[in-house]
Short mmCIF file of C-alpha atoms in Angstrom, two decimals:
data_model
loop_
_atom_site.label_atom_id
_atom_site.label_comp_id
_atom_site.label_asym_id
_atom_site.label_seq_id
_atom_site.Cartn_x
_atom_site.Cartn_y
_atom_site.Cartn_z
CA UNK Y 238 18.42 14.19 14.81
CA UNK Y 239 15.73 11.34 14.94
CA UNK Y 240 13.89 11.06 12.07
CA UNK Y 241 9.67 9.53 12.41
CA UNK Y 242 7.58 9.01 9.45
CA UNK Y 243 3.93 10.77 9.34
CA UNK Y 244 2.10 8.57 6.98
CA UNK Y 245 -1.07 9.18 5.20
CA UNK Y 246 -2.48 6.34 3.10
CA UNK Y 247 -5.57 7.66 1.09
CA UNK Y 248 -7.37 6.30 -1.92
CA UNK Y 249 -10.11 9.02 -2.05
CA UNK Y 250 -10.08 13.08 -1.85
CA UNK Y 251 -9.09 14.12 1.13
CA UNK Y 252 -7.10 17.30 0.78
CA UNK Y 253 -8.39 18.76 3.92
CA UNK Y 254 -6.66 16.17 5.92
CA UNK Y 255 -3.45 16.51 4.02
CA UNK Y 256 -3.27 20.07 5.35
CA UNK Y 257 -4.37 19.06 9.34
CA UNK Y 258 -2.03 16.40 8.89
CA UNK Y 259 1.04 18.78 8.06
CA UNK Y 260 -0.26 21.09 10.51
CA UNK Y 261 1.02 18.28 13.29
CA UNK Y 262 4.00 17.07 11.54
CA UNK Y 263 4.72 20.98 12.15
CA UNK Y 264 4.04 21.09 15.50
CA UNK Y 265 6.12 17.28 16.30
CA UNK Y 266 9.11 19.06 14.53
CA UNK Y 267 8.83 22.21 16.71
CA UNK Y 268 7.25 20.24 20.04
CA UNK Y 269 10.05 17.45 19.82
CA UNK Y 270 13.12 18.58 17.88
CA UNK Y 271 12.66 15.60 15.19
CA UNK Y 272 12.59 15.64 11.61
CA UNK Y 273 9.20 14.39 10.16
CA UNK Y 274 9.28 12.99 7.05
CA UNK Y 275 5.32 13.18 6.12
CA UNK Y 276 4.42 10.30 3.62
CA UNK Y 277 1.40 10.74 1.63
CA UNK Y 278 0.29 7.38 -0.26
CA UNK Y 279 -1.52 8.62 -2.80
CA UNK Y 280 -3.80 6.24 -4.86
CA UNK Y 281 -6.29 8.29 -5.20
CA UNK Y 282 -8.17 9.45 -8.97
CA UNK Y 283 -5.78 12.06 -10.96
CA UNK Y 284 -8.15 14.86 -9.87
CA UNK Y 285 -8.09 14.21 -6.62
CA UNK Y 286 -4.33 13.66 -6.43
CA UNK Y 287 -3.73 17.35 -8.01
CA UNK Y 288 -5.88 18.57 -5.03
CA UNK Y 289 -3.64 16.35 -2.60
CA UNK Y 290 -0.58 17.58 -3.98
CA UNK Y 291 -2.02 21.37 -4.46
CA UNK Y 292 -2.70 20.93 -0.71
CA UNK Y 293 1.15 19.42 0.02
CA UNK Y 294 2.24 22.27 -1.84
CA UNK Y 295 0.63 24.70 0.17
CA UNK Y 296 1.94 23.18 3.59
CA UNK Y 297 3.56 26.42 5.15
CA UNK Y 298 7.09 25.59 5.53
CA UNK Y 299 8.86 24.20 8.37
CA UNK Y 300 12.42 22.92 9.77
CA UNK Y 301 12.97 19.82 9.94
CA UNK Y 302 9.53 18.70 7.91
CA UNK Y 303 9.91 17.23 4.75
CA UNK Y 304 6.79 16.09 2.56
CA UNK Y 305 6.48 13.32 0.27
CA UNK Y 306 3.04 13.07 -1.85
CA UNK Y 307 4.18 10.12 -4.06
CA UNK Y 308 1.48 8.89 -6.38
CA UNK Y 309 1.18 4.97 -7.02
CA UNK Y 310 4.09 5.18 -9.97
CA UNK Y 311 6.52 6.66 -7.49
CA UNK Y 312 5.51 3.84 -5.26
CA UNK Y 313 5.92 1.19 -7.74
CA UNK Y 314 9.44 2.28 -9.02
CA UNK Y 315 10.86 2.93 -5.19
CA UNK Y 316 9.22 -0.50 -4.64
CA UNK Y 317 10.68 -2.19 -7.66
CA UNK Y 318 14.28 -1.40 -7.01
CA UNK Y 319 13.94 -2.37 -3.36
CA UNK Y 320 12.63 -5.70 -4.51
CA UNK Y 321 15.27 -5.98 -7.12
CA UNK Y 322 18.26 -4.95 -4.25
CA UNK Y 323 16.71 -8.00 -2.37
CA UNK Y 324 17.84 -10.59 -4.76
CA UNK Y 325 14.36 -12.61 -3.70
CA UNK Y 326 12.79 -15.03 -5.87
CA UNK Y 327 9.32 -14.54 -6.96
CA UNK Y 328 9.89 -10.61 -7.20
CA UNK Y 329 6.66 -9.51 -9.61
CA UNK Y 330 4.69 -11.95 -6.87
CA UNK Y 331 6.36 -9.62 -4.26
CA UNK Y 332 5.90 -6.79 -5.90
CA UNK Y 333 2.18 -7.31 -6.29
CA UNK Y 334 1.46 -8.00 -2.62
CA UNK Y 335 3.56 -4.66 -1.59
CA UNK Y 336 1.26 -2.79 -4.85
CA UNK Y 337 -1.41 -4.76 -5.71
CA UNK Y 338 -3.86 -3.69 -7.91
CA UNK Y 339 -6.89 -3.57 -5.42
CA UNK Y 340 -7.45 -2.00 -2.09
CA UNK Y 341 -5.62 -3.46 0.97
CA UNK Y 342 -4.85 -1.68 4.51
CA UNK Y 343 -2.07 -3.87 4.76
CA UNK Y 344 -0.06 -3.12 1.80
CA UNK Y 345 -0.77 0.35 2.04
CA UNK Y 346 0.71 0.70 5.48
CA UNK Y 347 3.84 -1.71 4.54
CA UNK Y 348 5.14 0.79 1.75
CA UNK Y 349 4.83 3.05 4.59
CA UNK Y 350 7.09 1.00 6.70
CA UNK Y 351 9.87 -0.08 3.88
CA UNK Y 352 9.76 4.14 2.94
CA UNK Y 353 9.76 5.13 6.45
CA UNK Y 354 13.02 2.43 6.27
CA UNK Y 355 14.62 4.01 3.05
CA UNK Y 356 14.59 7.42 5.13
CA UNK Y 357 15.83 6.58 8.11
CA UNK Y 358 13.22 6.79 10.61
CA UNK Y 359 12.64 5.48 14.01
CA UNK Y 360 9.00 5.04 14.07
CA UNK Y 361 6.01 5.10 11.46
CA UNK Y 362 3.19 7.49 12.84
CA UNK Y 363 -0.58 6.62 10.90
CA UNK Y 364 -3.24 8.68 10.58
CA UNK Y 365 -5.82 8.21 7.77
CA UNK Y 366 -7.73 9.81 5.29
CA UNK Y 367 -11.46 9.85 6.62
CA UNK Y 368 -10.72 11.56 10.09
CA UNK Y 369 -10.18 14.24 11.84
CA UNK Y 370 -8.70 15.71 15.19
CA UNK Y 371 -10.32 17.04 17.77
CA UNK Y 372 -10.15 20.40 19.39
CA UNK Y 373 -9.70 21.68 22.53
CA UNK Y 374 -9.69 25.31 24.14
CA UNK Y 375 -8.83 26.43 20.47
CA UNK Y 376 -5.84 23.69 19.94
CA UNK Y 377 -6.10 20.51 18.00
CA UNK Y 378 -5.74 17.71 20.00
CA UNK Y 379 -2.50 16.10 18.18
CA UNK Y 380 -2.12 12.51 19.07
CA UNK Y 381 1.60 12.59 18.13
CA UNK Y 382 2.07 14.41 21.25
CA UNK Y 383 1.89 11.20 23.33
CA UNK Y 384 3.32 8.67 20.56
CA UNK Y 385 6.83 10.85 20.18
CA UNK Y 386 7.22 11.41 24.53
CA UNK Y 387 7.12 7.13 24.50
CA UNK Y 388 7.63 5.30 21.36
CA UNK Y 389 10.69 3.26 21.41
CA UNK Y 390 11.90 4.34 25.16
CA UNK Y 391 12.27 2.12 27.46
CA UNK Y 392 9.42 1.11 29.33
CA UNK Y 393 10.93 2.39 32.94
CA UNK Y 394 11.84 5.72 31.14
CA UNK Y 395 8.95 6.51 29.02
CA UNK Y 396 6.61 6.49 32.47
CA UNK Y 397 7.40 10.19 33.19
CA UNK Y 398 5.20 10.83 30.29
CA UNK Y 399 2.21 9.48 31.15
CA UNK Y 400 -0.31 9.68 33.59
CA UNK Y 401 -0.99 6.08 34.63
CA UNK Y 402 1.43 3.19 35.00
CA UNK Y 403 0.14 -0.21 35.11
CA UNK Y 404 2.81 -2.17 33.49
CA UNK Y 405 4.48 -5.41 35.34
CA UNK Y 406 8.18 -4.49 36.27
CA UNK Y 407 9.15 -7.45 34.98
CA UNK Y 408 8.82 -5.40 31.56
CA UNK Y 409 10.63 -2.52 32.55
CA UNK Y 410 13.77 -3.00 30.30
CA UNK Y 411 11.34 -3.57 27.45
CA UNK Y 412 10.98 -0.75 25.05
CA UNK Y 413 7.26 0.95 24.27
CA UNK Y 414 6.50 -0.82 20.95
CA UNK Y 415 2.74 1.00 20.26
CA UNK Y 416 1.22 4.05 20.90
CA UNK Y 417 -1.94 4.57 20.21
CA UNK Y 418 -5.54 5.79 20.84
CA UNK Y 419 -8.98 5.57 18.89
CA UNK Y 420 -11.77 7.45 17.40
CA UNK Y 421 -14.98 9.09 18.53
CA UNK Y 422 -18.20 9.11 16.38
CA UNK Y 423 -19.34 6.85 13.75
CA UNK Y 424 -18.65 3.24 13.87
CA UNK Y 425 -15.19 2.22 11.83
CA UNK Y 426 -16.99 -0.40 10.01
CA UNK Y 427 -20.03 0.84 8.81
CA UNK Y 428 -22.74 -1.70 10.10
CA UNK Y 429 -24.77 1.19 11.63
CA UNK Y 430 -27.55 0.62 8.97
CA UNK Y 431 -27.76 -2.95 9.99
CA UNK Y 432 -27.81 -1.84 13.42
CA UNK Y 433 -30.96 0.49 13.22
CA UNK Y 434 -32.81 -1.83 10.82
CA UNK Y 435 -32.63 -4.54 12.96
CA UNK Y 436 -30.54 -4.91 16.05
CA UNK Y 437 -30.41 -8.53 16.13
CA UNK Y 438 -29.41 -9.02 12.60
CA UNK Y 439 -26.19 -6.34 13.54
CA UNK Y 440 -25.32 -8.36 16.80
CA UNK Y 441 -25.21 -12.10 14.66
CA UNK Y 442 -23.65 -10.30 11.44
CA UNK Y 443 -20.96 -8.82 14.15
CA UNK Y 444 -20.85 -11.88 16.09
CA UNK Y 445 -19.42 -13.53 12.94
CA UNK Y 446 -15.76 -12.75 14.10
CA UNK Y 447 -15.45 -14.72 16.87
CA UNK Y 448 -13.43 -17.69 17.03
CA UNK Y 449 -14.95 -20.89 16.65
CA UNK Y 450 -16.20 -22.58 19.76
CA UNK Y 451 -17.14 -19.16 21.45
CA UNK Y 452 -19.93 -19.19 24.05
CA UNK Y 453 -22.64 -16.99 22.99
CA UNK Y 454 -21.33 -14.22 26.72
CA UNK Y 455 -18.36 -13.80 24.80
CA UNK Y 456 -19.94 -13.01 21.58
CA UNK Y 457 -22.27 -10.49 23.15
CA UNK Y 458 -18.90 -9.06 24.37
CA UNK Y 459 -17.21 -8.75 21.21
CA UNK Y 460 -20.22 -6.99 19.61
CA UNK Y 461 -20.39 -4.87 22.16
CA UNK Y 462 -17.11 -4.20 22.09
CA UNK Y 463 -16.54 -4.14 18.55
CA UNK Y 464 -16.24 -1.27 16.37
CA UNK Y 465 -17.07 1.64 18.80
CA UNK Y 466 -13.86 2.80 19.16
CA UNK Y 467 -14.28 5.57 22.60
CA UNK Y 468 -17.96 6.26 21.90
CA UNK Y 469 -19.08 9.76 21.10
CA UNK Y 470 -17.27 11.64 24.24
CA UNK Y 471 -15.33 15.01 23.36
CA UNK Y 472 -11.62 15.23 24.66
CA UNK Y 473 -11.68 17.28 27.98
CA UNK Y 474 -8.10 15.82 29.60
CA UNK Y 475 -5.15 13.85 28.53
CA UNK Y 476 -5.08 10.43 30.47
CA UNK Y 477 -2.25 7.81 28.99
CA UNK Y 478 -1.54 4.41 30.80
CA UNK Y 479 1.64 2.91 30.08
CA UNK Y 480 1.08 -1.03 30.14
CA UNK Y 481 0.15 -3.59 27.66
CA UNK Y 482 -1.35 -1.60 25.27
CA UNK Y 483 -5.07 -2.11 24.98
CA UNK Y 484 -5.32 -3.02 21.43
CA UNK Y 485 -9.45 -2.94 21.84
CA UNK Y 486 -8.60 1.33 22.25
CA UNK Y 487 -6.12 1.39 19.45
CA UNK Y 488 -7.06 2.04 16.10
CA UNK Y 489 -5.15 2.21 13.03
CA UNK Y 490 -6.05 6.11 12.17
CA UNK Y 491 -4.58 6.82 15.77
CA UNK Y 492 -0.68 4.82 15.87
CA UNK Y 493 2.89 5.20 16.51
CA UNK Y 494 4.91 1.61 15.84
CA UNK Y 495 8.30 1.29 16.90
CA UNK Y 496 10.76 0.29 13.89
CA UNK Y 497 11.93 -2.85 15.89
CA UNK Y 498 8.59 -4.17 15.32
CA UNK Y 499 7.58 -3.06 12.13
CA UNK Y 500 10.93 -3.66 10.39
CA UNK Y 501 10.89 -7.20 11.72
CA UNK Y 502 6.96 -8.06 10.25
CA UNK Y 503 4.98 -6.98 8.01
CA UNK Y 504 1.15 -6.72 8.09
CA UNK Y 505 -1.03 -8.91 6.00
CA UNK Y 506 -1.28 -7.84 2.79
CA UNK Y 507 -4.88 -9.41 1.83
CA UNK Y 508 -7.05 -7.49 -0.80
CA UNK Y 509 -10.75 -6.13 -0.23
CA UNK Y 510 -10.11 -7.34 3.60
CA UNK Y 511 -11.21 -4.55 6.22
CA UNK Y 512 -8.92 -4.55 9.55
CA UNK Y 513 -6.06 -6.22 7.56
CA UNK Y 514 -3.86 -3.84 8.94
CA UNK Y 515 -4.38 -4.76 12.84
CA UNK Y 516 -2.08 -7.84 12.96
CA UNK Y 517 0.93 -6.06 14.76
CA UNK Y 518 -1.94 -4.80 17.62
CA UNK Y 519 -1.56 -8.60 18.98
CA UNK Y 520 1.59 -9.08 18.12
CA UNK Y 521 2.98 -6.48 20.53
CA UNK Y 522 0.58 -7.51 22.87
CA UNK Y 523 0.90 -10.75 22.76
CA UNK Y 524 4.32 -10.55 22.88
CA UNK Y 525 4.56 -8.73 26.03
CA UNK Y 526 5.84 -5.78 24.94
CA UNK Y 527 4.48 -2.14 26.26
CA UNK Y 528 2.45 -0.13 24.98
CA UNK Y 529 0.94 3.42 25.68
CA UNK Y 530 -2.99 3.94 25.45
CA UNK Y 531 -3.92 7.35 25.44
CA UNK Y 532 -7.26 9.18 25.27
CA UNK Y 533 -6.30 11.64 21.96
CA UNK Y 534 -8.93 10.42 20.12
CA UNK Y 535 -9.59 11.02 16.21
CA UNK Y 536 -13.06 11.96 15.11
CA UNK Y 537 -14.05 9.38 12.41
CA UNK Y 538 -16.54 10.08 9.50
CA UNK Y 539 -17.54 8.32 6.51
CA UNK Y 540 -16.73 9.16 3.00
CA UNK Y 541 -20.38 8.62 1.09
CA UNK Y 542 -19.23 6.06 -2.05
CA UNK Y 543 -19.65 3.33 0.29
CA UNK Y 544 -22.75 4.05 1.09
CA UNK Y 545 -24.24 3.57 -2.33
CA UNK Y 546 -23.83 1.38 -5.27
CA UNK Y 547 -21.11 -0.06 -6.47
CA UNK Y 548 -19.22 1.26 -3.44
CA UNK Y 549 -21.82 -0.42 -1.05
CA UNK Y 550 -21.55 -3.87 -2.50
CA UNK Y 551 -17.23 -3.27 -2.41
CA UNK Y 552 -17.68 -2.37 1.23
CA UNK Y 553 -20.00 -5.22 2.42
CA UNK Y 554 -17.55 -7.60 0.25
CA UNK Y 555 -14.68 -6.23 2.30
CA UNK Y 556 -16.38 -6.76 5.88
CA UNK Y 557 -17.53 -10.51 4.31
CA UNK Y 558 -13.38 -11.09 3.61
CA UNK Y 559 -12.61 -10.24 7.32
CA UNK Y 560 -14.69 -12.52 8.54
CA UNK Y 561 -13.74 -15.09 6.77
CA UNK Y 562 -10.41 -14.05 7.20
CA UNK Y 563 -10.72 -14.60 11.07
CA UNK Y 564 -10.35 -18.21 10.15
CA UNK Y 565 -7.07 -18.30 9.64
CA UNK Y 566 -6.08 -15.05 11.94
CA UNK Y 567 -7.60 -17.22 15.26
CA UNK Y 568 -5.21 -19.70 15.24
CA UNK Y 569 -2.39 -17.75 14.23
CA UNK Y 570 -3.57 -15.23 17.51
CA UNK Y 571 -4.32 -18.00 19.46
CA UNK Y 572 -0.54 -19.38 19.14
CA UNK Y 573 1.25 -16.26 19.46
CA UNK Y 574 -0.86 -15.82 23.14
CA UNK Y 575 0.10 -18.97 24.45
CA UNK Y 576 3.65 -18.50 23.62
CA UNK Y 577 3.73 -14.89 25.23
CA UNK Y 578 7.39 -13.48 25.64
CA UNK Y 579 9.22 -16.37 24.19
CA UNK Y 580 8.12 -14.28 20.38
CA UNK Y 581 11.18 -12.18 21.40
CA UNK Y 582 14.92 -13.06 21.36
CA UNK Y 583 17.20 -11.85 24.08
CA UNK Y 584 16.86 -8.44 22.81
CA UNK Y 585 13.87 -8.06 22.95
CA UNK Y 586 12.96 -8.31 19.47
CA UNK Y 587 10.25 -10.07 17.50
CA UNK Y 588 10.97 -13.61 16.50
CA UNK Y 589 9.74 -13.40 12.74
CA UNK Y 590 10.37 -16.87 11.70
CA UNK Y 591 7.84 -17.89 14.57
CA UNK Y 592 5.43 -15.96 13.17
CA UNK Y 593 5.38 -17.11 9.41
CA UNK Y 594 5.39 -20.22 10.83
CA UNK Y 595 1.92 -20.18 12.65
CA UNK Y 596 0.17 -18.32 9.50
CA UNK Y 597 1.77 -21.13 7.32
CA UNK Y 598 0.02 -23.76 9.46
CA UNK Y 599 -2.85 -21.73 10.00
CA UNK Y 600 -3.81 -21.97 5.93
CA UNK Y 601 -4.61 -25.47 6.20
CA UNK Y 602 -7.71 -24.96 8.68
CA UNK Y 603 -10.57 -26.26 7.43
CA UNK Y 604 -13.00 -24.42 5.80
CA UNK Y 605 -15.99 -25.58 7.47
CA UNK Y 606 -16.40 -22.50 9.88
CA UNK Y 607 -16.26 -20.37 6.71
CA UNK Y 608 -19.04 -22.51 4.85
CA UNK Y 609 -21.15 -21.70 8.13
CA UNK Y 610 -20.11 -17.78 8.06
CA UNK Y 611 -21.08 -17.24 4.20
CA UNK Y 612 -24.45 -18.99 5.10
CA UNK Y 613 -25.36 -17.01 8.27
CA UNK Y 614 -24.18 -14.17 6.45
CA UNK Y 615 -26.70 -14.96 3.48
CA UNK Y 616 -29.48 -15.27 5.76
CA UNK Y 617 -28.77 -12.32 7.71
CA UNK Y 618 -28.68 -10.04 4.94
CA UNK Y 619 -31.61 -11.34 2.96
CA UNK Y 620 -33.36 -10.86 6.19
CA UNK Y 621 -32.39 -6.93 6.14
CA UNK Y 622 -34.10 -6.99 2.21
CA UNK Y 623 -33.49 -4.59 -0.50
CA UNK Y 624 -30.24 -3.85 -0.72
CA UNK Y 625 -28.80 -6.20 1.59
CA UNK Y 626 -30.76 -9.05 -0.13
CA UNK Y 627 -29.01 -7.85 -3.78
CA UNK Y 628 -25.41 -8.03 -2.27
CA UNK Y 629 -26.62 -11.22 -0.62
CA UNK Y 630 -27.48 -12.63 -4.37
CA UNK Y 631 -23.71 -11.45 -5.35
CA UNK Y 632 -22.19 -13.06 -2.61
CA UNK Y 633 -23.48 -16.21 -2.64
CA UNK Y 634 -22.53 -16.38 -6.72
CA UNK Y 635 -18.59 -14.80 -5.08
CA UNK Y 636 -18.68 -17.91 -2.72
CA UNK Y 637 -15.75 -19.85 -4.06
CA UNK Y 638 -13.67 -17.06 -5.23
CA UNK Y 639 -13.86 -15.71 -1.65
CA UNK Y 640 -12.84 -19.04 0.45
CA UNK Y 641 -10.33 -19.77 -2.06
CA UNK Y 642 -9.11 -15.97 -1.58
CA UNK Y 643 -9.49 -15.90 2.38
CA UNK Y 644 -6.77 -19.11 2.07
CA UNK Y 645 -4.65 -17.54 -0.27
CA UNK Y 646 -4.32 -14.66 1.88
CA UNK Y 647 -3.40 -16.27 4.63
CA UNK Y 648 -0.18 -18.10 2.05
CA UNK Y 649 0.37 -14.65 0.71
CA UNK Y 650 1.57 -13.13 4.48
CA UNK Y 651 3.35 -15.92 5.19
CA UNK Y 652 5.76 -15.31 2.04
CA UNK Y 653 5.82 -11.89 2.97
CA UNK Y 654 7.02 -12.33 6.82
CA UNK Y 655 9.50 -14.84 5.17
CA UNK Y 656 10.79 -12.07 2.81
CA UNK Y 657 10.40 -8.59 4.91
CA UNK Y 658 14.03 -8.58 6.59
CA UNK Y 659 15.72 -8.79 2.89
CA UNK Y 660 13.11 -6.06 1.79
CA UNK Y 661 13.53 -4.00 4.21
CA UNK Y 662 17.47 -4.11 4.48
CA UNK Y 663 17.30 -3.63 0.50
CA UNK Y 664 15.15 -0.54 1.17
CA UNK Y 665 17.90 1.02 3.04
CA UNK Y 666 20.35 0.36 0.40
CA UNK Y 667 18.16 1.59 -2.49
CA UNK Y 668 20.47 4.00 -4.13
CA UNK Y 669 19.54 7.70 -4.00
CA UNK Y 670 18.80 8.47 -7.85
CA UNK Y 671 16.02 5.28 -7.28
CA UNK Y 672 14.87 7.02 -4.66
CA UNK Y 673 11.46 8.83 -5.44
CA UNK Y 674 12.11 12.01 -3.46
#
């Protein structure tokens, strides 16, 4: 029986979710004949953890699902003996960037994929902690219900599943690498105070991602396109084109990755970084490798600490590390689209070494584009006042530590891509009383 990992990364309350999530591993199980393993990452406060696990608990039982709520101990120890199995050097380092004591998307998601690895599964299915589903004439609107009809076929098989084909035969033998759709509602970076205070503050604090040397038509694109996931329209119809996956549609709360791509690179594993976690988006694309874009959209919502305080000036930190992270993640894009399909080996499979070695090169950009970011991004929020204006006083005195972090980032995931086939091989040899299930 195939076995697919549901995975649920949360580091705030969201026991609600935990029980909609089980409610699809349920139906996959039932829908597909597969055996879900669903993964909840919990890092969340003790409290809210007993309400998570309460919830886990209370998951109605059903064949072929089996649920993991493993708090950040379990992690560590399942973690620890992988990276002990390994026989890599530098194995607290590695241990910190798979656990490291701050918040990154990245990490998060590769303990998913190294578990998902240690039991046996196919794919890794995400869905996270601040969304919902939809609903439609009285039925959730489960995304797994394109990701498990595609992921990992091959491309000429998996197009009996969807409604739209658009993919070059030339691909046809290639197998679908990413499923994956996007939200509806509130922006996934939340910028939508910026955006009613001042509208032309939003479009040059968004307009800060673009590589250097854009023309100003494609950075009104990118803000336009940036962050809006599929707008505010309900679900009325399934529509899924199989192709190269649109990776502007496809958002981490809504995605199936294949194990051939997952197991073969990790995702950056920067800290305080929003949209660390979307590295493998261009790798499959760029890679040539199909994809399925579907239109079973999550409803996103935010969670209200980072919206005030403390939490607001750890948000607007985060947002100010992605952008300066997009010095280093340019290049490293810009490489892996000019070399296209020759990132896979006969088989079809991702070239990893390739990959470590454009972020390794990448860390040695200069840092003058992120001088220029931190100042634009100064004046823009001291523009905004109040609030913005504070965090603008505690950025500018976080200057250094942030360039020098942005770089070290970039270092940090190209150690890791070196590392990830030993880790994850070592994963699957963990032995089962170090197992944390």
């Amino acid at each position: 029986m195939r076995a697919v990992c549901l995975a649920l990364p949360t580091n705030r309350e969201c026991a609600d979710t935990v029980t909609a999530v089980g409610a699809e591993a349920a139906h996959a199980a039932r829908r597909f004949g597969v055996r879900v393993h669903l993964l909840v990452l919990d890092s969340a406060e003790p409290a809210a953890r007993a309400r998570h696990a309460a919830a886990a608990a209370a998951l109605p039982p059903v064949e072929s699902v089996v649920v993991h709520h493993l708090d950040e101990d379990a992690q560590r120890a399942f973690l620890r003996a992988a990276i002990e199995r390994s026989g890599l050097p530098a194995q607290e380092k590695l241990l910190d960037l798979m656990l490291p004591d701050a918040v990154s998307y990245g990490a998060c998601t590769n303990r998913a994929f190294l578990l998902a690895a240690a039991l046996g599964c196919t794919s890794v299915h995400r869905r996270d902690s601040d969304s919902r589903y939809q609903w439609h004439d009285g039925e959730p609107v489960f995304p797994i219900e394109y990701e498990l009809a595609t992921i990992g076929l091959k491309a000429a098989d998996a197009a009996a599943a969807v409604t739209e084909h658009t993919l070059d035969p030339a691909h046809a033998d290639k197998p679908v690498a990413l499923v994956g759709a996007s939200f509806i509602g509130e922006l996934s970076v939340d910028l939508g105070e910026i955006r009613e205070l001042d509208p032309a503050v939003y479009h040059d604090v968004v307009a800060l991602w673009a590589p250097t040397g854009a023309t100003e038509e494609e950075r009104r694109e990118l803000v336009a396109e940036s962050f809006v996931g599929a707008g505010t329209e309900p679900f009325t119809a399934d529509r899924a084109v199989l192709g190269r996956p649109d990776i502007w549609r496809i958002d981490m709360c809504n995605i199936a990755l294949d194990h051939e791509v997952y197991e073969r690179v990790p995702l950056p594993p920067a800290t305080d970084t929003i949209g660390s976690d979307y590295f493998l988006h261009h790798l499959v694309h760029d890679a040539t490798l199909p994809g399925v874009t579907h239109n079973r959209h999550i409803v996103n919502y935010y969670t209200p600490e980072r919206r005030t305080g403390a939490g607001f000036t750890a948000y607007q930190e985060r947002y100010a590390k992605f952008l300066l992270s997009m010095l280093y993640l340019h290049p490293v894009y810009a490489e892996m689209e000019r070399a296209g399909d020759a990132l896979l080996d006969e088989h079809h499979h991702v070239r990893p070494e390739v990959i470590a070695d454009h972020a390794r090169r990448s860390a040695a950009t200069d840092r003058a584009e992120n001088h220029r970011r931190l100042a634009e991004l100064d004046r823009c929020y001291r523009k905004l006042g109040g609030r913005y204006a504070e965090f603008a006083d505690h950025l500018a005195a976080a200057r250094v530590r942030l360039l020098d972090e942005a770089q070290a980032d970039i270092e940090d995931f190209a150690l890791l891509i070196d590392a990830w086939g030993p880790l994850v091989r070592a994963s699957k040899a963990v032995p089962a009383d170090r197992l944390p299930w």
